[in-house]
CSV table of C-alpha atoms and ligand atoms in Angstrom, one decimal:
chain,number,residue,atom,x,y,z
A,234,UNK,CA,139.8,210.3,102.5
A,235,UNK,CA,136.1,208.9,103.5
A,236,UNK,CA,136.1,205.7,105.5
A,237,UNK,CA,133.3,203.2,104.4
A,238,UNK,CA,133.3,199.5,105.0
A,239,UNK,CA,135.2,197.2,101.9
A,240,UNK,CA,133.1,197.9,98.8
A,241,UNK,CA,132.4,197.6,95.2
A,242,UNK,CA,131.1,200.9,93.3
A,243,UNK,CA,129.9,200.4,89.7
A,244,UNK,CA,129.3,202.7,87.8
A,245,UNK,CA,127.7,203.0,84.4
A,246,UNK,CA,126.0,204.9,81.7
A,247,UNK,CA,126.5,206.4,77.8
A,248,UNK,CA,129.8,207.0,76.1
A,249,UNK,CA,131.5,210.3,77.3
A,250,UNK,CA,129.2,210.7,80.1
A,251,UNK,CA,131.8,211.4,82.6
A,252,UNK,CA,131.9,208.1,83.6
A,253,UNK,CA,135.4,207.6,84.1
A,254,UNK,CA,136.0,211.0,85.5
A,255,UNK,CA,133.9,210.3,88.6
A,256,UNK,CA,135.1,206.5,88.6
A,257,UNK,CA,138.7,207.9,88.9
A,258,UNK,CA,137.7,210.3,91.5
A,259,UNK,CA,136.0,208.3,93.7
A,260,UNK,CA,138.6,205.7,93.6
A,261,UNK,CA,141.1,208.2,94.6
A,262,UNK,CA,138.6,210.2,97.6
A,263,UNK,CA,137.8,206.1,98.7
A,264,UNK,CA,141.3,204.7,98.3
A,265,UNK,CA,140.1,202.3,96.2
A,266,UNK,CA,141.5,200.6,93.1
A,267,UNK,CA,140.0,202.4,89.8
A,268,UNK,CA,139.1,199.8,86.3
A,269,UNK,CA,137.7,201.7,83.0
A,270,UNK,CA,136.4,198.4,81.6
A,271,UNK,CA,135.7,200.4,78.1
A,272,UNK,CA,139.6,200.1,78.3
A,273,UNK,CA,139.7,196.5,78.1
A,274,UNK,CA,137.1,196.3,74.8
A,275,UNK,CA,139.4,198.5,73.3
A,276,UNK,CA,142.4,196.6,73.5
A,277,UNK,CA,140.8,194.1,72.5
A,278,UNK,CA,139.5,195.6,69.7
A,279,UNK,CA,142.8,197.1,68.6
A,280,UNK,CA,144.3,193.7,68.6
A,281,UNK,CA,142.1,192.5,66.7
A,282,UNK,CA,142.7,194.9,63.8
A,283,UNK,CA,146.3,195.0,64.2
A,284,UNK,CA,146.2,191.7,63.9
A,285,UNK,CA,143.3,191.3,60.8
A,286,UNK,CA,141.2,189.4,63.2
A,287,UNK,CA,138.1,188.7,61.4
A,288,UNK,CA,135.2,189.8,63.7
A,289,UNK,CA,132.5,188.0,62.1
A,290,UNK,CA,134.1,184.8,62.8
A,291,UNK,CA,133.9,183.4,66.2
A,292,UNK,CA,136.7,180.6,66.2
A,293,UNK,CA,139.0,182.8,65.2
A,294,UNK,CA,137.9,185.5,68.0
A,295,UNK,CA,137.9,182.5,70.3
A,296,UNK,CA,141.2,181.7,69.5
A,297,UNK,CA,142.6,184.9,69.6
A,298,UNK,CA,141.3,185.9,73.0
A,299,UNK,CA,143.4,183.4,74.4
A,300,UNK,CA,146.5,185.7,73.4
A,301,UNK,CA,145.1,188.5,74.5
A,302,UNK,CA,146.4,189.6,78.2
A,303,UNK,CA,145.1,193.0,79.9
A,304,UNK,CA,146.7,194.7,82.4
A,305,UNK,CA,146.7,198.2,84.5
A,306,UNK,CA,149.7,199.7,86.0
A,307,UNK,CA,149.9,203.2,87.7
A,308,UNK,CA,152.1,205.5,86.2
A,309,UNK,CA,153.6,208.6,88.0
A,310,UNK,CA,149.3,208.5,89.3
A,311,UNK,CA,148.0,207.5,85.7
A,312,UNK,CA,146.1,204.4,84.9
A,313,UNK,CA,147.9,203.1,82.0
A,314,UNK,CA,146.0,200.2,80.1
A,315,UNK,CA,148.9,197.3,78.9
A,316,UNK,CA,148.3,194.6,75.7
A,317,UNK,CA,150.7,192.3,76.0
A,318,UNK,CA,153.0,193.9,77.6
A,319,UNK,CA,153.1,197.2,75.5
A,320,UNK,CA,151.3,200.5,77.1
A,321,UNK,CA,148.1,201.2,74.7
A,322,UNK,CA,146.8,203.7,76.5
A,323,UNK,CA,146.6,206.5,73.8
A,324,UNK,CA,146.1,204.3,70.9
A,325,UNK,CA,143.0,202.6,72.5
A,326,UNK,CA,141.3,206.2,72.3
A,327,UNK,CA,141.8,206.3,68.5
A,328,UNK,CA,138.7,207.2,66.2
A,329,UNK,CA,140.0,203.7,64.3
A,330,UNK,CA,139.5,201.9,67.6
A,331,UNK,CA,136.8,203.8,68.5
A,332,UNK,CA,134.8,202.9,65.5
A,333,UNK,CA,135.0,199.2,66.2
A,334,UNK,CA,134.5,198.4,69.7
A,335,UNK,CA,131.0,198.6,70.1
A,336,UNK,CA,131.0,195.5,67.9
A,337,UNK,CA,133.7,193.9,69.2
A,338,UNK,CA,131.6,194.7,72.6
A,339,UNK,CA,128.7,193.3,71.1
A,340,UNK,CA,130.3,189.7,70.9
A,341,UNK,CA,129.4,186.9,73.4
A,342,UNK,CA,132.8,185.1,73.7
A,343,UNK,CA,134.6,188.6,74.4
A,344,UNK,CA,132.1,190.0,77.3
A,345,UNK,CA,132.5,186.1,78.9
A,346,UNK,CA,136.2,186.6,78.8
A,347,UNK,CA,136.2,190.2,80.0
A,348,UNK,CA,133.4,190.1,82.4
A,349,UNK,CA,135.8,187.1,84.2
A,350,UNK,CA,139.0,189.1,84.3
A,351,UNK,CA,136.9,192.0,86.5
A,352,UNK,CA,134.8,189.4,88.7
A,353,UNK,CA,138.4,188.3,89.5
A,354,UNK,CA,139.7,192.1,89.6
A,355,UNK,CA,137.0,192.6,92.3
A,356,UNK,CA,137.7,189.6,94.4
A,357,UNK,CA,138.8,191.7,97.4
A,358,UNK,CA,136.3,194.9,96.5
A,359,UNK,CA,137.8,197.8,97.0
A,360,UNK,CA,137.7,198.8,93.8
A,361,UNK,CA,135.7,201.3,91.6
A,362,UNK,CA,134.9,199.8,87.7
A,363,UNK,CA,132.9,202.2,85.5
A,364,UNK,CA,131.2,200.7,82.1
A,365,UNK,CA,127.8,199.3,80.6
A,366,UNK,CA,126.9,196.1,82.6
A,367,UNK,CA,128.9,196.7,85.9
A,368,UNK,CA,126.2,197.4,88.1
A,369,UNK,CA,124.0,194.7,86.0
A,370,UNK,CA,126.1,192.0,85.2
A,371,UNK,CA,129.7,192.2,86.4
A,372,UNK,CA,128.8,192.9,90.2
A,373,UNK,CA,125.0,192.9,90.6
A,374,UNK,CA,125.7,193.0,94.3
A,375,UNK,CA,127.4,196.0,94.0
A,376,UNK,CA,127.2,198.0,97.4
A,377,UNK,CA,126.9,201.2,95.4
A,378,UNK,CA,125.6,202.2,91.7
A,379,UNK,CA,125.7,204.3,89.8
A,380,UNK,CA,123.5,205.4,86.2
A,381,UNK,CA,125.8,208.2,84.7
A,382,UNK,CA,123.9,210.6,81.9
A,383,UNK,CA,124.2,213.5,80.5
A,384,UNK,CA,122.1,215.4,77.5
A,385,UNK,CA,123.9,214.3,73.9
A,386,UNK,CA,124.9,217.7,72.9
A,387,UNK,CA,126.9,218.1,76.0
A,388,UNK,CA,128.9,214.9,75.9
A,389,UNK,CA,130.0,215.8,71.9
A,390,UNK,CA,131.8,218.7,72.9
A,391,UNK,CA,133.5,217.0,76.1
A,392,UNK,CA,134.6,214.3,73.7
A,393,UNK,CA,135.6,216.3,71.4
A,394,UNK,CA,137.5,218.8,73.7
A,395,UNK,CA,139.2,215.5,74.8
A,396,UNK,CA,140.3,214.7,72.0
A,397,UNK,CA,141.5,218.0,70.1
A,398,UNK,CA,143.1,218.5,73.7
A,399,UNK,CA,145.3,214.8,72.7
A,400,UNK,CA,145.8,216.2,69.4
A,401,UNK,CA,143.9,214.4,67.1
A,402,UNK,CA,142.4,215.9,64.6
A,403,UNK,CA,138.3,215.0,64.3
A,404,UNK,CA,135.4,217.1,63.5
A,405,UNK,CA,132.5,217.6,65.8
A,406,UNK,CA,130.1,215.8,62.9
A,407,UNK,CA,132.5,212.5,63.4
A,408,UNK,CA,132.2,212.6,67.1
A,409,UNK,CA,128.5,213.2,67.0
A,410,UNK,CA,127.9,210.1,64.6
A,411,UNK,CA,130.5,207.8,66.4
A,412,UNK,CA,128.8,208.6,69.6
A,413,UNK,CA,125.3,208.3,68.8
A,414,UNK,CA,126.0,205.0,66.9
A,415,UNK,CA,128.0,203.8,69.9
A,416,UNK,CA,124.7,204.7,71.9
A,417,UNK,CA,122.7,202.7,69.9
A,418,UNK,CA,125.0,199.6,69.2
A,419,UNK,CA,125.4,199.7,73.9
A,420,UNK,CA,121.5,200.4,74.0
A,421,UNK,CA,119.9,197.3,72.3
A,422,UNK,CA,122.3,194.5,71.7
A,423,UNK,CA,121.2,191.4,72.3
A,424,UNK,CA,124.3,190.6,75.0
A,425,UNK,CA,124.4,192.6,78.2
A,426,UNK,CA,123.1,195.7,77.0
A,427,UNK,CA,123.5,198.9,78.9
A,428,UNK,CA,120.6,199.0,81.5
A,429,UNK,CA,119.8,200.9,84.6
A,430,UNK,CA,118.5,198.5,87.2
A,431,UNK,CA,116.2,199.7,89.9
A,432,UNK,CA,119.1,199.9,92.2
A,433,UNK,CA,121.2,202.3,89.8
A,434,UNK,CA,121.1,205.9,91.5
A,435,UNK,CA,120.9,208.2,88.3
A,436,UNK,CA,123.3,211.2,88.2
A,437,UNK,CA,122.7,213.4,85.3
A,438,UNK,CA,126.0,215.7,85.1
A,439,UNK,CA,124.8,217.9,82.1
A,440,UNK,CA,124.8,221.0,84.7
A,441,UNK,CA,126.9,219.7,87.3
A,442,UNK,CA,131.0,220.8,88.2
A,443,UNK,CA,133.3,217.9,88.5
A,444,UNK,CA,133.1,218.7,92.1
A,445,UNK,CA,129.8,218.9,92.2
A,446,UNK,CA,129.3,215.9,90.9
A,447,UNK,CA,132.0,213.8,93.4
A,448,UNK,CA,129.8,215.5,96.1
A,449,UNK,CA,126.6,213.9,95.1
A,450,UNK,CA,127.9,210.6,94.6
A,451,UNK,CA,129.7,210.5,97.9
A,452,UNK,CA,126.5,211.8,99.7
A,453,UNK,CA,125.0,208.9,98.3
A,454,UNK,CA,127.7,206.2,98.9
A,455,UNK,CA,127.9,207.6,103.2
A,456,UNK,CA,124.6,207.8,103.1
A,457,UNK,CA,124.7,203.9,102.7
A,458,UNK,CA,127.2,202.8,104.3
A,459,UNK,CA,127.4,201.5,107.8
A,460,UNK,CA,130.7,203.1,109.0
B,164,DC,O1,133.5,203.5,78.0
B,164,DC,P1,134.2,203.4,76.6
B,164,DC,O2,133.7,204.4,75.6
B,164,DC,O3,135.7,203.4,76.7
B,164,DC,O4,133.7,202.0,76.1
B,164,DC,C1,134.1,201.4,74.9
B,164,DC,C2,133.1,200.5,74.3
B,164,DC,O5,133.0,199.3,75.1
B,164,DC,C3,131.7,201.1,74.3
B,164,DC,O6,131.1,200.9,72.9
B,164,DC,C4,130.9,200.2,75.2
B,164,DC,C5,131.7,199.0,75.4
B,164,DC,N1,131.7,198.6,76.9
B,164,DC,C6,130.8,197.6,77.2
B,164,DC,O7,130.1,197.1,76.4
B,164,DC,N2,130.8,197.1,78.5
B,164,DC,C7,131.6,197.7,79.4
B,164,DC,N3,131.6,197.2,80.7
B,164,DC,C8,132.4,198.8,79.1
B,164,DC,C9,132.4,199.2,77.8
């Protein structure tokens, strides 16, 4: 395990970047707490369609966000996601899911209520949250950032190999399209869009091992840290 003094990591980038990978691995080298904040969007976004939630109409978003409750347990090492009480965690990966939540990510009242549940889920640091605006917006004092990319043909086939691996069925086309219109949707909407700041270290992990790519990030987070 690597000592460093009580900290916040953030760490964001593109869909199927590897994001969560290197969130989850650093939590685990650092002891701290790990939060895929994607997760969150996409329970809310799949109780909105289960429950025909209109998402062009903002009272009745409002409204429903106040029975919406989001919660991570660990199970057996996993970090399950919970709505309402009832594990989600493989249903939240669906294509139907997947092809809504960059709206549902796109609207102002959800990212308020979302973006409050992680301020609090950081309250004692510690903790490693990977997403779009976590180094930006969720913790802008972040101790540590991170910018996550990696070239677009490379991140189809890891999404897709993720997928096939679960055993859903999708072509390489739909996870091409879904991805590059995710991309676009993160990229230039109007409320916290997916930016690197000037203190985001960039990783590209096109070329790089899983290993490899723990390694830099650690370099970087002891090369910062005062223990
Ligand atoms: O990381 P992911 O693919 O599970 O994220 C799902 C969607 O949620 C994606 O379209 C971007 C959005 N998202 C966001 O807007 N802000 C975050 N902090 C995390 C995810």
């Amino acid at each position: 395990m690597t000592e460093i003094e009580d900290s916040i990591v953030a760490i964001d980038g593109f869909s199927s970047c590897g994001k969560s990978t290197l969130a989850k691995e650093l939590a685990k080298e650092l002891g701290y707490r790990f939060i895929d904040s994607g997760a969150m969007y996409r329970a809310c976004t799949l109780y909105f369609l289960d429950n025909n939630i209109d998402i062009n109409n903002v009272e009745a978003i409002t409204t429903a966000l106040d029975d919406i409750d989001i919660e991570f347990q660990n199970i057996d090492g996993y970090n399950a996601t919970f709505l309402n009480g009832e594990n989600v965690t493989s249903e939240i990966r669906s294509l139907r899911v997947a092809n809504q939540v960059s709206e549902v990510a796109a609207i102002k009242v959800v990212r308020q209520k979302m973006v409050k549940l992680q301020n609090a889920m950081g309250a004692q640091k510690r903790i490693v949250m990977d997403g779009r605006d976590i180094g930006s917006v969720v913790f802008p004092n972040a101790e540590h950032k991170f910018f996550i990319t990696a070239e677009v043909e490379v991140r189809v086939k890891r999404r897709h190999n993720e997928l096939t691996t679960k055993g859903k069925t999708v072509t390489m086309e739909e996870v091409r399209k879904n991805l590059e219109h995710r991309d676009h949707i993160d990229s230039t909407r109007k409320e916290s869009p997916l930016t690197k700041t000037p203190s985001h270290i960039l990783i590209d992990n096109s070329y790089l091992t899983r290993a490899e790519q723990l390694m830099v990030a650690l370099k970087h987070i002891k090369a910062k840290s005062k223990i």
